[in-house]
Amino acid sequence: MFSKWRDGVGGSLRFFVSGGAPLSRRLSYAFLAAGIPILQGYGMTEACVTCANRPEDNKVGSIGPPLTGSR
């Protein structure tokens, strides 16, 4: 059912990375069902990413744990 989605993004995509605004759970679960997880992260524009989900520990609806060294 989702093979057209995967093929449309090259067929070898492992995950998407999203930031800037919260992503709806519905959209996250739709892509997850297609085998394309969306990893969310957070960081201020004038700084850098401070929190991010990792492929091996992705949680829908979460921005992930703080990166090492973040304050």
PDB file of C-alpha atoms in Angstrom, residues 1-64:
ATOM      1  CA  MET A   1       0.000   0.000   0.000  1.00  0.00           C
ATOM      2  CA  PHE A   2       2.823   2.439   0.825  1.00  0.00           C
ATOM      3  CA  SER A   3       5.301   1.299  -1.811  1.00  0.00           C
ATOM      4  CA  LYS A   4       4.506   4.372  -3.969  1.00  0.00           C
ATOM      5  CA  TRP A   5       5.423   6.632  -1.035  1.00  0.00           C
ATOM      6  CA  ARG A   6       8.760   4.879  -0.532  1.00  0.00           C
ATOM      7  CA  ASP A   7       9.477   4.785  -4.259  1.00  0.00           C
ATOM      8  CA  GLY A   8       8.543   8.484  -4.530  1.00  0.00           C
ATOM      9  CA  VAL A   9      11.355   9.413  -2.148  1.00  0.00           C
ATOM     10  CA  GLY A  10      13.948   7.241  -3.821  1.00  0.00           C
ATOM     11  CA  GLY A  11      13.152   3.846  -2.309  1.00  0.00           C
ATOM     12  CA  SER A  12      16.035   3.840   0.168  1.00  0.00           C
ATOM     13  CA  LEU A  13      14.985   6.553   2.622  1.00  0.00           C
ATOM     14  CA  ARG A  14      15.529   5.421   6.227  1.00  0.00           C
ATOM     15  CA  PHE A  15      13.820   8.337   8.007  1.00  0.00           C
ATOM     16  CA  PHE A  16      12.769  11.994   7.780  1.00  0.00           C
ATOM     17  CA  VAL A  17      13.943  14.655  10.242  1.00  0.00           C
ATOM     18  CA  SER A  18      11.426  17.326  11.254  1.00  0.00           C
ATOM     19  CA  GLY A  19      11.769  20.522  13.260  1.00  0.00           C
ATOM     20  CA  GLY A  20      10.375  24.007  13.441  1.00  0.00           C
ATOM     21  CA  ALA A  21       6.836  23.084  14.463  1.00  0.00           C
ATOM     22  CA  PRO A  22       5.126  20.180  16.206  1.00  0.00           C
ATOM     23  CA  LEU A  23       4.185  17.352  13.867  1.00  0.00           C
ATOM     24  CA  SER A  24       0.740  15.781  14.198  1.00  0.00           C
ATOM     25  CA  ARG A  25       0.629  12.265  15.616  1.00  0.00           C
ATOM     26  CA  ARG A  26      -1.628  11.225  12.743  1.00  0.00           C
ATOM     27  CA  LEU A  27       0.971  12.201  10.140  1.00  0.00           C
ATOM     28  CA  SER A  28       3.766  10.606  12.178  1.00  0.00           C
ATOM     29  CA  TYR A  29       1.886   7.308  12.426  1.00  0.00           C
ATOM     30  CA  ALA A  30       1.002   7.370   8.703  1.00  0.00           C
ATOM     31  CA  PHE A  31       4.664   7.629   7.721  1.00  0.00           C
ATOM     32  CA  LEU A  32       5.638   5.069  10.366  1.00  0.00           C
ATOM     33  CA  ALA A  33       3.130   2.620   8.845  1.00  0.00           C
ATOM     34  CA  ALA A  34       4.852   3.208   5.493  1.00  0.00           C
ATOM     35  CA  GLY A  35       8.179   2.244   7.052  1.00  0.00           C
ATOM     36  CA  ILE A  36       9.458   5.833   7.040  1.00  0.00           C
ATOM     37  CA  PRO A  37       9.750   7.129  10.617  1.00  0.00           C
ATOM     38  CA  ILE A  38       9.848  10.879  11.214  1.00  0.00           C
ATOM     39  CA  LEU A  39      12.373  11.928  13.845  1.00  0.00           C
ATOM     40  CA  GLN A  40      11.490  15.193  15.560  1.00  0.00           C
ATOM     41  CA  GLY A  41      13.937  17.573  17.126  1.00  0.00           C
ATOM     42  CA  TYR A  42      14.044  20.959  18.801  1.00  0.00           C
ATOM     43  CA  GLY A  43      16.466  23.826  18.823  1.00  0.00           C
ATOM     44  CA  MET A  44      16.276  27.607  18.855  1.00  0.00           C
ATOM     45  CA  THR A  45      16.882  29.320  15.521  1.00  0.00           C
ATOM     46  CA  GLU A  46      19.772  31.378  16.882  1.00  0.00           C
ATOM     47  CA  ALA A  47      21.434  28.377  18.515  1.00  0.00           C
ATOM     48  CA  CYS A  48      21.336  24.792  17.294  1.00  0.00           C
ATOM     49  CA  VAL A  49      19.499  21.513  17.833  1.00  0.00           C
ATOM     50  CA  THR A  50      19.363  20.702  21.547  1.00  0.00           C
ATOM     51  CA  CYS A  51      16.958  17.733  21.591  1.00  0.00           C
ATOM     52  CA  ALA A  52      16.427  15.068  18.961  1.00  0.00           C
ATOM     53  CA  ASN A  53      14.897  11.643  18.556  1.00  0.00           C
ATOM     54  CA  ARG A  54      17.275   8.959  17.375  1.00  0.00           C
ATOM     55  CA  PRO A  55      16.354   6.229  14.863  1.00  0.00           C
ATOM     56  CA  GLU A  56      16.899   3.472  17.434  1.00  0.00           C
ATOM     57  CA  ASP A  57      14.748   5.169  20.106  1.00  0.00           C
ATOM     58  CA  ASN A  58      12.106   7.190  18.232  1.00  0.00           C
ATOM     59  CA  LYS A  59       8.929   8.143  20.119  1.00  0.00           C
ATOM     60  CA  VAL A  60       5.982   9.642  18.231  1.00  0.00           C
ATOM     61  CA  GLY A  61       4.943  12.944  19.811  1.00  0.00           C
ATOM     62  CA  SER A  62       8.340  13.513  21.434  1.00  0.00           C
ATOM     63  CA  ILE A  63      11.239  15.788  20.517  1.00  0.00           C
ATOM     64  CA  GLY A  64      13.641  13.297  22.067  1.00  0.00           C
TER      65      GLY A  64
END
